[in-house]
């Protein structure tokens, strides 16, 4: 059996896979390079308030510039202005849909090399003390060597996660909408799905400073998992619904469209409000109102790896009293609602929402584990007040 996997057969198998993928044309390569340079330049040039990330295990406090929303608005304006100006001359962003296989190859090559460069940088010139090797080269490549690497002052995770991955997601959705319009004219299913995703991403950028206090930034290192995930997995898998709708238009009608949009916006609001409640209570040191009442809080002490003792607030009011990760429910609901316009003929448009359910259940365990280790008995106190992990009375 093993003899089937000779060096020759593995090699010919790989070259067969490579032959299926078209190598990226210059327009794809140049578009990626230009987009990367633009995104980096905007990180520096756009104005924004200075914000501080949470204290890291080694006691460092990363500093960021909060200009994500401006970047999102500017990029959307540029995209739609260029599209409207160039369309009459036969130049359309829908070429990126037509050449998406080339794009996937280019994204993979760039991100795999980038992860390797990050591995070397982490080994040879780490940006902070929040770094180090596990002793296993494969794990180090996969998980990363540094918590928040900086290259020439550019924060790598802000670039890969926020400025590259999520903006690529927004742009791909717009590209799919343009392609669909070129093929079929206005289609309400595409409109509903694209609108909900764009509003969701606008909310993400509005709240970007809050994202800097989540486990992606506080715990996960900059390696293959996060960087390849954001540079390849997000632009490809997260955009599958509108990708599918380009060739499978569905006519929903006004009442169904309106219900999906309203339910989607409500889900988005609940998710946002939950994220905001947690932020607000910490920013005001508990001196605020949650749902019109003084919040129930736990002042939780914890120790850094340096031995220094710190204090943080755990909120047990508002959405954070319903369950410990209730905000995942509207997150999943919203993803389901923007997938629904594709109806039920194919599983492909539901791959994101299925992945999200698995990711968030796993994440709830990871986050509880992290908080339990960090806060010890204070976390147990919170768990006694709020029994359920995600869905009250169920899970
Ligand atoms: N679409 C997607 O692929 C995904 C989207 N998301 C979305 O991203 C957003 C952030 O989610 P996520 O990253 O999971 O992070 P959370 O918003 O759940 O934040 C987790 C951190 O918040 C702090 N915390 C936990 N419980 C409390 C509490 N009761 N009171 C105060 N602070 C608390 C802890 O950090 P500390 O150490 O500071 O105490 C914990 O590690 C959500 O809106 C989520 O839906 C998340 C994952 C994937
Ligand atoms: C290697 C892959 C199989 C897995 C890659 C996973 C990552 C790409 C994703 C893990 C967590 C994801 C995110 C967390 C929180 C977010 C906030 C939300 O409002 C927008 C999306 C996101 C940034 C999201 C992006 C993908 C992950 C980093």
Coordinates of C-alpha atoms and ligand atoms in Angstrom, one line a residue:
X1 CA 0.0 0.0 0.0
X2 CA 2.7 2.4 1.0
X3 CA 4.6 1.7 -2.2
X4 CA 1.9 3.6 -4.0
X5 CA 3.2 6.8 -2.4
X6 CA 6.6 6.7 -4.1
X7 CA 8.5 10.0 -4.5
X8 CA 7.7 9.9 -8.2
X9 CA 3.9 9.5 -7.7
X10 CA 3.8 12.2 -5.0
X11 CA 5.7 14.5 -7.3
X12 CA 3.5 13.8 -10.3
X13 CA 0.4 14.2 -8.0
X14 CA 1.6 17.6 -6.9
X15 CA 2.4 18.7 -10.5
X16 CA -1.1 17.5 -11.5
X17 CA -2.7 19.7 -8.8
X18 CA -0.5 22.6 -9.9
X19 CA -1.6 22.0 -13.6
X20 CA -5.2 22.4 -12.5
X21 CA -4.5 25.7 -11.0
X22 CA -3.8 28.5 -13.5
X23 CA -0.7 30.4 -12.5
X24 CA -1.6 34.0 -11.7
X25 CA -1.5 36.5 -14.5
X26 CA 0.4 39.8 -14.1
X27 CA -2.9 41.7 -13.5
X28 CA -3.6 39.5 -10.4
X29 CA -0.1 39.8 -9.1
X30 CA 0.0 43.6 -9.6
X31 CA -3.5 44.1 -8.1
X32 CA -2.4 42.2 -4.9
X33 CA 0.8 44.1 -4.7
X34 CA -0.9 47.5 -5.2
X35 CA -3.6 46.6 -2.7
X36 CA -1.0 45.5 -0.1
X37 CA 0.9 48.8 -0.5
X38 CA -2.3 50.9 -0.4
X39 CA -3.5 49.1 2.8
X40 CA -0.1 49.6 4.5
X41 CA 0.1 53.2 3.5
X42 CA -3.4 53.9 4.8
X43 CA -2.4 52.3 8.2
X44 CA 0.1 55.0 8.6
X45 CA -1.5 58.0 6.7
X46 CA -5.1 57.9 7.9
X47 CA -5.7 59.8 11.1
X48 CA -6.9 57.9 14.2
X49 CA -6.9 57.9 18.0
X50 CA -4.2 56.1 19.8
X51 CA -5.6 53.0 21.5
X52 CA -4.0 50.6 23.9
X53 CA -4.3 46.8 23.6
X54 CA -4.8 44.7 26.7
X55 CA -1.7 44.0 28.9
X56 CA 0.0 40.9 27.5
X57 CA 1.2 38.0 29.6
X58 CA 4.7 39.5 29.7
X59 CA 3.3 42.9 30.8
X60 CA 3.6 44.7 27.5
X61 CA 0.9 47.1 26.3
X62 CA 0.7 47.2 22.5
X63 CA -0.2 50.6 21.0
X64 CA -2.5 50.9 17.9
X65 CA -4.0 53.6 15.7
X66 CA -7.8 53.4 15.5
X67 CA -8.3 54.3 11.8
X68 CA -10.0 51.1 10.5
X69 CA -13.4 52.6 9.9
X70 CA -11.9 55.4 7.9
X71 CA -10.0 52.8 5.9
X72 CA -13.2 50.8 5.2
X73 CA -15.2 53.9 4.1
X74 CA -12.3 55.2 1.9
X75 CA -11.9 51.8 0.3
X76 CA -15.6 51.4 -0.4
X77 CA -15.8 54.9 -2.0
X78 CA -12.7 54.2 -4.1
X79 CA -14.0 50.8 -5.3
X80 CA -17.4 52.1 -6.3
X81 CA -16.1 55.3 -7.9
X82 CA -13.5 53.4 -10.0
X83 CA -16.2 50.8 -10.9
X84 CA -18.6 53.5 -12.1
X85 CA -15.9 55.5 -13.9
X86 CA -14.2 52.5 -15.7
X87 CA -17.3 50.3 -16.5
X88 CA -18.2 52.3 -19.6
X89 CA -14.7 51.6 -21.0
X90 CA -15.2 47.9 -20.5
X91 CA -13.0 47.7 -17.4
X92 CA -14.8 45.9 -14.6
X93 CA -13.8 44.5 -11.2
X94 CA -15.7 41.4 -12.2
X95 CA -12.5 40.2 -13.9
X96 CA -11.4 39.3 -10.3
X97 CA -14.3 36.9 -10.2
X98 CA -13.4 35.4 -13.6
X99 CA -9.8 35.0 -12.4
X100 CA -10.5 33.9 -8.9
X101 CA -8.6 30.6 -9.3
X102 CA -5.5 32.6 -10.1
X103 CA -6.2 34.8 -7.2
X104 CA -6.4 31.8 -4.8
X105 CA -3.0 30.5 -6.1
X106 CA -1.4 34.0 -5.7
X107 CA -2.9 34.4 -2.2
X108 CA -1.6 31.0 -1.1
X109 CA 1.9 31.6 -2.4
X110 CA 2.1 35.1 -0.9
X111 CA 0.7 34.0 2.5
X112 CA 2.8 30.8 2.8
X113 CA 6.0 32.8 2.1
X114 CA 4.8 35.6 4.5
X115 CA 4.3 33.0 7.3
X116 CA 7.8 31.7 6.7
X117 CA 9.2 35.2 6.8
X118 CA 7.3 35.7 10.1
X119 CA 8.8 32.5 11.5
X120 CA 12.3 33.7 10.6
X121 CA 11.6 37.1 12.0
X122 CA 10.3 35.7 15.3
X123 CA 13.4 33.5 15.6
X124 CA 16.0 36.1 14.7
X125 CA 14.5 39.5 15.6
X126 CA 11.3 39.4 17.7
X127 CA 9.5 42.7 18.3
X128 CA 8.7 42.1 22.0
X129 CA 9.2 39.7 24.9
X130 CA 5.9 38.1 24.0
X131 CA 7.5 35.6 21.7
X132 CA 9.4 32.4 21.8
X133 CA 9.7 28.9 20.3
X134 CA 7.7 25.8 21.4
X135 CA 10.8 23.7 20.4
X136 CA 8.9 22.2 17.4
X137 CA 9.5 23.9 14.1
X138 CA 6.3 22.8 12.5
X139 CA 4.2 24.0 15.4
X140 CA 6.1 27.3 15.4
X141 CA 5.3 27.8 11.8
X142 CA 1.7 26.8 12.3
X143 CA 1.0 28.8 15.5
X144 CA 3.6 31.6 15.1
X145 CA 6.5 32.8 17.1
X146 CA 5.3 36.3 18.2
X147 CA 2.1 37.6 19.8
X148 CA 2.2 41.0 18.1
X149 CA 5.1 41.3 15.6
X150 CA 5.8 44.6 14.1
X151 CA 7.7 45.2 10.8
X152 CA 8.9 48.8 10.3
X153 CA 6.3 49.9 12.8
X154 CA 3.5 48.1 11.0
X155 CA 1.5 45.7 13.2
X156 CA 1.3 42.4 11.3
X157 CA -2.0 41.2 12.8
X158 CA -3.8 44.4 12.2
X159 CA -2.6 44.2 8.6
X160 CA -3.4 40.5 8.0
X161 CA -6.7 40.3 9.9
X162 CA -8.2 43.7 9.6
X163 CA -6.7 45.5 6.6
X164 CA -6.2 42.5 4.3
X165 CA -8.5 39.6 5.2
X166 CA -11.7 41.5 6.2
X167 CA -11.3 44.2 3.5
X168 CA -10.8 41.5 0.9
X169 CA -14.0 39.9 2.1
X170 CA -15.9 43.2 1.6
X171 CA -14.3 43.7 -1.8
X172 CA -15.1 40.2 -3.0
X173 CA -18.7 40.6 -1.9
X174 CA -18.9 43.9 -4.0
X175 CA -17.1 42.2 -6.9
X176 CA -19.7 39.4 -6.8
X177 CA -22.5 41.9 -6.7
X178 CA -21.1 43.7 -9.8
X179 CA -20.7 40.3 -11.7
X180 CA -24.2 39.3 -10.8
X181 CA -25.5 42.7 -12.1
X182 CA -23.6 42.2 -15.3
X183 CA -25.1 38.8 -15.8
X184 CA -28.7 39.2 -14.6
X185 CA -29.4 42.8 -13.7
X186 CA -30.6 43.5 -10.2
X187 CA -31.2 40.3 -8.2
X188 CA -32.7 40.7 -4.7
X189 CA -31.0 37.6 -3.2
X190 CA -27.6 39.0 -4.1
X191 CA -28.6 42.4 -2.8
X192 CA -29.8 41.0 0.6
X193 CA -26.8 38.8 1.2
X194 CA -24.3 41.5 0.1
X195 CA -26.0 44.2 2.0
X196 CA -26.0 42.3 5.3
X197 CA -22.3 41.3 4.9
X198 CA -21.2 44.9 4.1
X199 CA -23.1 46.3 7.0
X200 CA -21.6 43.5 9.2
X201 CA -18.1 44.5 8.0
X202 CA -18.7 48.2 8.5
X203 CA -19.7 47.4 12.1
X204 CA -16.5 45.4 12.4
X205 CA -14.4 48.4 11.4
X206 CA -16.4 50.7 13.6
X207 CA -15.6 48.4 16.5
X208 CA -12.1 47.5 15.4
X209 CA -10.5 48.8 18.7
X210 CA -12.7 46.3 20.5
X211 CA -11.5 43.5 18.3
X212 CA -8.0 44.3 19.6
X213 CA -9.1 42.8 23.0
X214 CA -10.3 39.5 21.7
X215 CA -8.4 36.2 21.8
X216 CA -7.2 36.5 18.2
X217 CA -5.1 39.4 19.4
X218 CA -4.5 38.5 23.1
X219 CA -3.7 34.8 22.8
X220 CA -3.2 33.7 19.2
X221 CA 0.2 34.3 17.7
X222 CA 1.0 35.5 14.2
X223 CA 1.6 32.3 12.3
X224 CA 0.0 30.1 9.7
X225 CA -3.3 29.6 11.6
X226 CA -4.1 33.3 11.9
X227 CA -2.2 34.8 8.9
X228 CA -3.0 32.2 6.3
X229 CA -6.4 32.0 7.8
X230 CA -7.0 35.7 7.3
X231 CA -5.2 36.1 4.0
X232 CA -6.6 33.0 2.2
X233 CA -9.3 31.3 4.2
X234 CA -11.4 34.4 4.8
X235 CA -11.3 35.8 1.3
X236 CA -12.2 32.4 -0.1
X237 CA -14.5 30.6 2.3
X238 CA -16.2 33.6 4.0
X239 CA -17.3 34.9 0.5
X240 CA -18.8 31.7 -0.8
X241 CA -22.4 32.8 -0.4
X242 CA -22.2 35.7 -2.9
X243 CA -19.8 33.7 -5.1
X244 CA -22.6 31.0 -5.4
X245 CA -25.3 33.6 -5.9
X246 CA -23.5 34.9 -9.0
X247 CA -24.4 31.7 -10.9
X248 CA -27.5 30.8 -8.9
X249 CA -29.7 33.9 -8.7
X250 CA -32.8 33.5 -6.6
X251 CA -35.8 35.9 -6.7
X252 CA -37.0 36.4 -3.2
X253 CA -39.6 39.1 -3.5
X254 CA -39.9 42.2 -1.4
X255 CA -41.5 40.7 1.8
X256 CA -38.9 37.9 2.2
X257 CA -36.1 40.3 1.4
X258 CA -37.4 42.8 3.9
X259 CA -37.8 40.2 6.7
X260 CA -34.2 38.9 6.1
X261 CA -32.7 42.4 6.2
X262 CA -34.6 43.4 9.3
X263 CA -33.8 40.1 11.1
X264 CA -30.2 40.5 10.0
X265 CA -29.9 44.0 11.3
X266 CA -31.5 43.0 14.6
X267 CA -28.9 40.1 15.0
X268 CA -26.1 42.5 14.2
X269 CA -27.3 45.0 16.7
X270 CA -27.6 42.4 19.5
X271 CA -24.1 41.1 18.7
X272 CA -22.7 44.7 18.7
X273 CA -24.5 45.7 21.9
X274 CA -23.0 42.7 23.7
X275 CA -19.5 43.6 22.6
X276 CA -20.1 47.2 23.5
X277 CA -21.5 46.4 27.0
X278 CA -18.2 44.6 27.9
X279 CA -16.1 47.4 26.6
X280 CA -18.2 50.1 28.3
X281 CA -18.1 48.5 31.7
X282 CA -14.3 48.3 31.6
X283 CA -13.8 51.8 30.2
X284 CA -15.9 53.4 32.9
X285 CA -14.5 51.1 35.6
X286 CA -18.1 49.8 36.3
X287 CA -19.6 53.3 36.6
X288 CA -22.2 53.0 33.9
X289 CA -25.7 51.7 33.3
X290 CA -26.4 48.4 31.5
X291 CA -30.0 48.1 30.2
X292 CA -30.7 51.1 32.5
X293 CA -29.4 49.5 35.7
X294 CA -26.2 49.5 37.7
X295 CA -24.2 46.5 36.4
X296 CA -23.4 43.4 38.4
X297 CA -19.6 43.2 38.2
X298 CA -16.8 41.0 39.5
X299 CA -13.5 42.8 40.2
X300 CA -11.2 39.9 39.1
X301 CA -7.5 39.9 40.1
X302 CA -4.9 38.1 38.0
X303 CA -1.2 37.7 37.8
X304 CA 1.0 38.4 34.8
X305 CA 3.8 36.0 33.9
X306 CA 6.1 38.6 35.5
X307 CA 4.4 38.1 38.8
X308 CA 2.7 41.6 38.8
X309 CA -0.9 41.6 40.0
X310 CA -3.6 43.3 37.9
X311 CA -7.3 43.8 38.1
X312 CA -10.0 43.5 35.5
X313 CA -13.8 43.6 35.4
X314 CA -16.1 40.7 34.6
X315 CA -19.6 41.8 33.6
X316 CA -22.5 39.7 34.8
X317 CA -25.3 41.9 33.5
X318 CA -26.9 42.6 30.2
X319 CA -26.1 40.0 27.5
X320 CA -23.3 38.8 29.7
X321 CA -25.8 37.5 32.2
X322 CA -27.8 35.6 29.6
X323 CA -24.9 33.2 28.9
X324 CA -21.1 33.5 28.9
X325 CA -20.9 33.8 25.1
X326 CA -24.4 34.8 24.2
X327 CA -23.1 37.2 21.5
X328 CA -22.2 34.1 19.4
X329 CA -25.9 33.4 18.9
X330 CA -26.7 36.6 16.9
X331 CA -23.3 36.2 15.1
X332 CA -24.4 32.7 13.8
X333 CA -28.0 33.9 13.2
X334 CA -26.7 36.8 11.0
X335 CA -24.4 34.5 9.0
X336 CA -27.4 32.1 8.5
X337 CA -29.6 35.0 7.4
X338 CA -27.2 36.2 4.7
X339 CA -26.8 32.6 3.5
X340 CA -30.6 31.9 3.3
X341 CA -31.1 33.9 0.1
X342 CA -29.2 31.0 -1.7
X343 CA -32.1 28.7 -0.6
X344 CA -31.4 25.0 -0.1
X345 CA -30.3 23.5 -3.4
X346 CA -26.7 23.3 -2.4
X347 CA -24.6 23.0 0.7
X348 CA -21.8 25.3 -0.6
X349 CA -23.3 28.6 0.5
X350 CA -23.7 27.2 4.0
X351 CA -20.1 26.2 4.5
X352 CA -19.3 29.5 6.2
X353 CA -22.1 29.2 8.7
X354 CA -21.3 25.6 9.4
X355 CA -17.7 26.5 10.0
X356 CA -18.7 29.4 12.2
X357 CA -20.8 27.1 14.5
X358 CA -17.9 24.7 14.9
X359 CA -15.4 27.6 15.4
X360 CA -17.5 29.4 18.0
X361 CA -18.3 26.3 20.0
X362 CA -14.6 25.5 20.1
X363 CA -13.8 29.2 20.8
X364 CA -16.2 29.2 23.8
X365 CA -14.3 26.3 25.3
X366 CA -10.9 28.0 24.5
X367 CA -12.0 31.3 26.0
X368 CA -13.5 29.8 29.1
X369 CA -10.3 27.8 29.6
X370 CA -8.2 30.9 29.1
X371 CA -10.3 33.0 31.5
X372 CA -10.4 30.1 34.1
X373 CA -6.6 30.0 34.0
X374 CA -6.3 33.8 34.1
X375 CA -8.9 34.6 36.8
X376 CA -9.1 31.3 38.8
X377 CA -11.8 31.6 41.5
X378 CA -13.1 34.9 40.1
X379 CA -14.0 33.1 36.9
X380 CA -15.7 30.3 38.9
X381 CA -17.7 33.1 40.7
X382 CA -18.8 34.4 37.3
X383 CA -19.7 30.8 36.1
X384 CA -21.8 30.4 39.3
X385 CA -23.8 33.5 38.4
X386 CA -24.0 32.7 34.6
X387 CA -24.3 28.9 34.2
X388 CA -24.6 28.5 30.5
X389 CA -21.9 28.7 27.9
X390 CA -23.8 29.9 24.8
X391 CA -27.5 29.0 24.7
X392 CA -29.3 29.5 28.0
X393 CA -30.8 26.2 29.3
X394 CA -29.3 24.2 26.4
X395 CA -25.5 24.6 26.3
Ligands
LIG1 N1 -17.2 35.7 12.1 C1 -16.2 35.1 12.7 O1 -15.4 34.3 12.1 C2 -16.0 35.3 14.2 C3 -16.6 36.3 14.8 N2 -16.4 36.5 16.1 C4 -17.0 37.7 16.7 O2 -16.0 38.5 17.2 C5 -16.4 39.2 18.4 C6 -15.5 38.9 19.5 O3 -15.6 37.6 20.0 P1 -14.4 36.8 20.7 O4 -13.1 37.0 20.0 O5 -14.8 35.4 20.9 O6 -14.2 37.5 22.0 P2 -15.2 37.9 23.2 O7 -15.9 39.2 22.9 O8 -15.9 36.8 23.7 O9 -14.0 38.3 24.2 C7 -13.3 37.3 24.9 C8 -12.6 38.0 26.1 O10 -13.5 38.9 26.8 C9 -13.2 38.9 28.2 N3 -14.4 38.5 28.8 C10 -15.0 37.3 28.8 N4 -16.1 37.3 29.5 C11 -16.3 38.5 30.0 C12 -17.2 39.2 30.9 N5 -18.3 38.5 31.3 N6 -17.0 40.4 31.2 C13 -16.0 41.1 30.7 N7 -15.0 40.6 29.9 C14 -15.2 39.3 29.6 C15 -12.0 38.0 28.3 O11 -10.9 38.7 28.1 P3 -10.0 39.4 29.3 O12 -8.8 38.5 29.4 O13 -9.7 40.8 28.8 O14 -10.8 39.3 30.5 C16 -12.2 37.0 27.1 O15 -11.0 36.4 26.8 C17 -17.8 38.7 18.7 O16 -18.8 39.6 18.2 C18 -17.9 37.4 17.9 O17 -19.2 37.1 17.6 C19 -15.6 35.7 16.9 C20 -15.0 34.7 16.3 C21 -15.2 34.3 14.9
LIG2 C1 -6.6 27.8 9.5 C2 -8.1 27.9 9.4 C3 -8.7 26.6 9.2 C4 -8.8 28.6 10.5 C5 -8.5 30.1 10.4 C6 -9.3 30.8 11.4 C7 -9.3 32.3 11.3 C8 -9.2 32.8 9.9 C9 -10.5 32.9 12.0 C10 -10.4 32.5 13.5 C11 -11.2 33.5 14.2 C12 -11.8 34.4 13.1 C13 -12.3 35.8 13.5 C14 -12.5 36.2 14.7 C15 -13.3 37.3 15.0 C16 -13.7 38.2 14.1 C17 -14.4 39.4 14.4 C18 -15.6 39.5 13.5 O1 -16.4 40.7 13.8 C19 -15.1 39.6 12.1 C20 -14.4 38.3 11.7 C21 -13.2 38.0 12.7 C22 -12.1 39.0 12.5 C23 -12.8 36.5 12.3 C24 -11.9 36.4 11.1 C25 -11.4 35.0 10.8 C26 -10.7 34.4 12.1 C27 -9.5 35.2 12.5

